[in-house]
PDB file of C-alpha atoms in Angstrom:
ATOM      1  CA  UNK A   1    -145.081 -28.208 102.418  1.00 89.00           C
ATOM      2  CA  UNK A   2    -142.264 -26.353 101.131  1.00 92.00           C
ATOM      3  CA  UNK A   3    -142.794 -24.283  97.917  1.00 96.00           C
ATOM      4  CA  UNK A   4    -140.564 -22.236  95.836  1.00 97.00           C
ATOM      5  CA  UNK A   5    -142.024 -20.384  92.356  1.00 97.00           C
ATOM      6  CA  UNK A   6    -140.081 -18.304  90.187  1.00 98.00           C
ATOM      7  CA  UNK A   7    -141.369 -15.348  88.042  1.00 97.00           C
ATOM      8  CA  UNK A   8    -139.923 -12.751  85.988  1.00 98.00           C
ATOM      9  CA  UNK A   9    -138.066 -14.437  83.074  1.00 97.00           C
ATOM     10  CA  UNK A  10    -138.248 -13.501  79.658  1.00 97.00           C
ATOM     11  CA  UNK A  11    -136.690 -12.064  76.360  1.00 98.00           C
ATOM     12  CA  UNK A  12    -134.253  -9.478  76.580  1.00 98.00           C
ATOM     13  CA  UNK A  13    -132.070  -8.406  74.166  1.00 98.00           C
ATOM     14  CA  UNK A  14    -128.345  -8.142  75.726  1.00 98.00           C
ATOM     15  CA  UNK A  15    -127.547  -4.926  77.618  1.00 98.00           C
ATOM     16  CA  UNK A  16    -130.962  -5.227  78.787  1.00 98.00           C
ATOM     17  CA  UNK A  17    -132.407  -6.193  82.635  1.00 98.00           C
ATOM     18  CA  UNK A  18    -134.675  -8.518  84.404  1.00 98.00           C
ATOM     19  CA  UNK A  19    -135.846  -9.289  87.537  1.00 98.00           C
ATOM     20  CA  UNK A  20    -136.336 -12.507  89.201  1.00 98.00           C
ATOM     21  CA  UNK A  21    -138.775 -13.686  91.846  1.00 98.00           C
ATOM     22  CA  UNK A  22    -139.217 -16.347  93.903  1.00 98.00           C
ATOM     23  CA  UNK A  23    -142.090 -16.483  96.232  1.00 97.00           C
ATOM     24  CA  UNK A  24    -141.773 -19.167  99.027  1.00 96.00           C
ATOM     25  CA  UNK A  25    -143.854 -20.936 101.174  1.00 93.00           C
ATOM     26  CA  UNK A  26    -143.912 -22.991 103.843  1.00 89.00           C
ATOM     27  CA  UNK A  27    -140.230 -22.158 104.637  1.00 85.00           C
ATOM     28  CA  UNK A  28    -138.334 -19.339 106.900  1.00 85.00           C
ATOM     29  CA  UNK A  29    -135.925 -17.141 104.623  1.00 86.00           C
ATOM     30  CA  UNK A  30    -134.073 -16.302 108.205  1.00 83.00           C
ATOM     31  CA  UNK A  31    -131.056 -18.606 109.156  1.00 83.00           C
ATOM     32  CA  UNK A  32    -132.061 -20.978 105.899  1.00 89.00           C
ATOM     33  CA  UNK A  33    -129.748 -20.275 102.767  1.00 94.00           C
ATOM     34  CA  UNK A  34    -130.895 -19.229  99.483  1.00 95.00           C
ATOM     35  CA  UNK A  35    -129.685 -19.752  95.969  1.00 96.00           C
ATOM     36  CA  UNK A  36    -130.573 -18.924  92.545  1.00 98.00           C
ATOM     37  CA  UNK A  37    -129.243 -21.331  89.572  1.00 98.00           C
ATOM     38  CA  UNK A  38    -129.293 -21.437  86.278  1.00 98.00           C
ATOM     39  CA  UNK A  39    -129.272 -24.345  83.437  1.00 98.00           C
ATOM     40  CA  UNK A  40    -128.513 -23.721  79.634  1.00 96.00           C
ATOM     41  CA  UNK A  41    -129.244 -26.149  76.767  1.00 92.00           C
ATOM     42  CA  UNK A  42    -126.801 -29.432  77.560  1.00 95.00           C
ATOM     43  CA  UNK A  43    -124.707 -27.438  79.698  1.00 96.00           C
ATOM     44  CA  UNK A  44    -124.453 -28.698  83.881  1.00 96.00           C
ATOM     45  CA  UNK A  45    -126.595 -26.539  86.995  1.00 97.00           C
ATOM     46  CA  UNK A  46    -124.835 -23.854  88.198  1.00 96.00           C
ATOM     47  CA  UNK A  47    -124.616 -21.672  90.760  1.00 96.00           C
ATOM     48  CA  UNK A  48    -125.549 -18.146  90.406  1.00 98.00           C
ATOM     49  CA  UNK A  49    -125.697 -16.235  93.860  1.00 97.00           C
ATOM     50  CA  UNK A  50    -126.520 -17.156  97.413  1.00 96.00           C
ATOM     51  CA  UNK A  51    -127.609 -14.923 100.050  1.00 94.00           C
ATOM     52  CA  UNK A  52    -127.645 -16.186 103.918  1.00 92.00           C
ATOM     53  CA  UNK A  53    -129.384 -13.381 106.386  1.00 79.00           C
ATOM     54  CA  UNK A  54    -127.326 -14.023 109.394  1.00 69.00           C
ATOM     55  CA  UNK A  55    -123.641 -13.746 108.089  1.00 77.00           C
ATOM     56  CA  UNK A  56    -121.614 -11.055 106.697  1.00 79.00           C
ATOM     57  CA  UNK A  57    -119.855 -13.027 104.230  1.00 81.00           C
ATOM     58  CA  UNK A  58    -122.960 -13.101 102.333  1.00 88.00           C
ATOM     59  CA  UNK A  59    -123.844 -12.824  99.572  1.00 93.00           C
ATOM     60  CA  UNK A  60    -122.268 -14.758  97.375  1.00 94.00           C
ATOM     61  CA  UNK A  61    -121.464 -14.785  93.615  1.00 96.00           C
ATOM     62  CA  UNK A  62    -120.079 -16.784  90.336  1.00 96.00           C
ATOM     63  CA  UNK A  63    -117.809 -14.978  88.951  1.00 96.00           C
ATOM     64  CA  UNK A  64    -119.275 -15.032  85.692  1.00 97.00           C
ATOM     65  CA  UNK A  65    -122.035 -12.232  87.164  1.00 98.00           C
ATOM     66  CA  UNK A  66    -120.156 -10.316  89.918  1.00 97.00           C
ATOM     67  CA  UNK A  67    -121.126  -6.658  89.304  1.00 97.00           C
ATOM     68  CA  UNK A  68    -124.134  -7.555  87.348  1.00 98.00           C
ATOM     69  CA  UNK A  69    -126.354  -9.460  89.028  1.00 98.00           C
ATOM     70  CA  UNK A  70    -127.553  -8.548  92.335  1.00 97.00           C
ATOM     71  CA  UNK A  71    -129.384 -11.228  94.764  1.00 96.00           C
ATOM     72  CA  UNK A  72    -131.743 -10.163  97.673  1.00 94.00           C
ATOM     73  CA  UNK A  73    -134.008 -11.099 100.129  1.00 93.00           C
ATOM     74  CA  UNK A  74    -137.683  -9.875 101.827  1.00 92.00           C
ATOM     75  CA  UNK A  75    -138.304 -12.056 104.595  1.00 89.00           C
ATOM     76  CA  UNK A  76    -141.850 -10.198 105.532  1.00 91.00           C
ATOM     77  CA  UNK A  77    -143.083 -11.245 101.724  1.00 92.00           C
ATOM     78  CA  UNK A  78    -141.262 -14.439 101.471  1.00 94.00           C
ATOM     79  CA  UNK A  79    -139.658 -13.805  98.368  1.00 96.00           C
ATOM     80  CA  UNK A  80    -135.730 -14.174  96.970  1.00 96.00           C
ATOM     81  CA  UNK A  81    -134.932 -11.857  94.289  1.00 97.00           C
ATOM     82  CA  UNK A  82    -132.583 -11.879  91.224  1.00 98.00           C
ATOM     83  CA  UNK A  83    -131.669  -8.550  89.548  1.00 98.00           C
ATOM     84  CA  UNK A  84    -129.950  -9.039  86.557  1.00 98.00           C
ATOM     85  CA  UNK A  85    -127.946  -5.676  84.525  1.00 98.00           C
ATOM     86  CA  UNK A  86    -125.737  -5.684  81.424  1.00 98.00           C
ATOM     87  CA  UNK A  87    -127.500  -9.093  80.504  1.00 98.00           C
ATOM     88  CA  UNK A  88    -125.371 -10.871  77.994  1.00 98.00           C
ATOM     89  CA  UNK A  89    -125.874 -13.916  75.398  1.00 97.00           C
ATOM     90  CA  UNK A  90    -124.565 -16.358  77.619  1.00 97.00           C
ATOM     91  CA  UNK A  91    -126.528 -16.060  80.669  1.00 98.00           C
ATOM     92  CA  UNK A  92    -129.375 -17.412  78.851  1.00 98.00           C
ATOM     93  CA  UNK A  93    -130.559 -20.425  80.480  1.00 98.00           C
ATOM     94  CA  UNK A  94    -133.139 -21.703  82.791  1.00 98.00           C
ATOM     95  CA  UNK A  95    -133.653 -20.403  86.680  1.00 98.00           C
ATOM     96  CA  UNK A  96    -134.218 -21.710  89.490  1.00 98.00           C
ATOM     97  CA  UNK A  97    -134.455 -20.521  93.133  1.00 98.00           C
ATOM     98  CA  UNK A  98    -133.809 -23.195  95.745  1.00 97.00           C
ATOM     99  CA  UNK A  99    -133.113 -23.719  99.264  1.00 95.00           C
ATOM    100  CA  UNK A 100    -131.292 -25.259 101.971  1.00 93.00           C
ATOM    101  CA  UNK A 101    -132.054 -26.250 105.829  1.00 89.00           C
ATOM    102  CA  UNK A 102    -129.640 -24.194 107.569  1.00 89.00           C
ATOM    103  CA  UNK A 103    -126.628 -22.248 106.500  1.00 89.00           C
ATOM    104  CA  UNK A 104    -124.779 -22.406 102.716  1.00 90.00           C
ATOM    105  CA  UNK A 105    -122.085 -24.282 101.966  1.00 85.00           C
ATOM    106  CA  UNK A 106    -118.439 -23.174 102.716  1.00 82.00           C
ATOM    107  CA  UNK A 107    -116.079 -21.890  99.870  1.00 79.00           C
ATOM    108  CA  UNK A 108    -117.363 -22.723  96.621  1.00 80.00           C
ATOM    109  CA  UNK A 109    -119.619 -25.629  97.657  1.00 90.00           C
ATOM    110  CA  UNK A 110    -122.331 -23.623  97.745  1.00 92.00           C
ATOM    111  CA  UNK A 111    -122.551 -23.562  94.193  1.00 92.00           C
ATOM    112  CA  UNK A 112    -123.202 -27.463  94.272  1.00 92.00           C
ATOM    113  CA  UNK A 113    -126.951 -28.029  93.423  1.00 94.00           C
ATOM    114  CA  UNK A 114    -126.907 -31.140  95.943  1.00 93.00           C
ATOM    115  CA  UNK A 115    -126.556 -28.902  98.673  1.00 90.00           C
ATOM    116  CA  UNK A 116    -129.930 -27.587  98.135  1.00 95.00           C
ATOM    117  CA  UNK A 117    -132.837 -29.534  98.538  1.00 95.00           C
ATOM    118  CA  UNK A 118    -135.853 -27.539  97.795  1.00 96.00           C
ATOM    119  CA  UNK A 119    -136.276 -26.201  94.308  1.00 97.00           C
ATOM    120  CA  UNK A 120    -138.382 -24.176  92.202  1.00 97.00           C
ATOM    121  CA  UNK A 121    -140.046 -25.285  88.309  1.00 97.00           C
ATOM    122  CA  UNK A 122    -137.246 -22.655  86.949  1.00 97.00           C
ATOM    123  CA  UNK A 123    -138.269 -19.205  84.891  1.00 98.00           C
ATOM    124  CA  UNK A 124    -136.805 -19.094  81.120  1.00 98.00           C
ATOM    125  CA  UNK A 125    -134.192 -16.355  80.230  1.00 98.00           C
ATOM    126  CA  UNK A 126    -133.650 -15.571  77.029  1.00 98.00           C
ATOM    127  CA  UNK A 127    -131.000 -12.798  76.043  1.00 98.00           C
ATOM    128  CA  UNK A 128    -130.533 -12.203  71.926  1.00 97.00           C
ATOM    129  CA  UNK A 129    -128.641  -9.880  70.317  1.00 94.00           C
TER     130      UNK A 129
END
């Protein structure tokens, strides 16, 4: 049974940095993509950043958090990780790790939550000013 749980959300004022976690079971980070997402308050599922072990061209990002946020990956603990800098009022939202069977989505499809089937109960980020 495939698990995914997030930690490390919280308050932060902006400026400020967090760190995400997302411990998984049951499933092989290697040659399986990996994406974080986030959901505000009446607003759609997005796409954060993606990481895929076995390619180059990864990983990816929105552009909304290119040079700020920073995904990663420890297969040997299992876990997905979301660093998040220069936090600002507008990436507050919910988180969620998730996961797909086999390699991410070409172009900008990986950013499309159906893609992903495996998901986490999401981690709260708040960011005030």
């Amino acid at each position: 049974q495939v698990q995914l749980v997030e930690s490390g959300g919280g308050s932060v004022q902006a400026g400020g940095s967090l760190k995400l976690s997302c411990a998984v079971s049951g499933y092989t980070l290697s040659r399986n993509c990996m994406g974080w997402f986030r959901q505000a308050p009446g607003k759609e599922r997005e796409g954060v950043a993606v990481i895929y072990s076995d390619t180059i061209y990864y990983p990816k990002y929105a552009d909304s958090v290119k040079g700020r946020f920073t995904i990663s990956q420890n297969s040997v603990k299992r876990t997905v990780y979301l660093q998040m800098n220069s936090l600002m009022l507008e990436d507050t939202a919910t988180y969620y790790c998730a996961a797909k069977v086999g390699p991410c989505a070409g172009g900008g499809d990986w950013r499309a939550p159906t893609s992903y089937k495996y998901w986490g109960q999401g981690t709260q980020v708040t960011v005030s000013s």
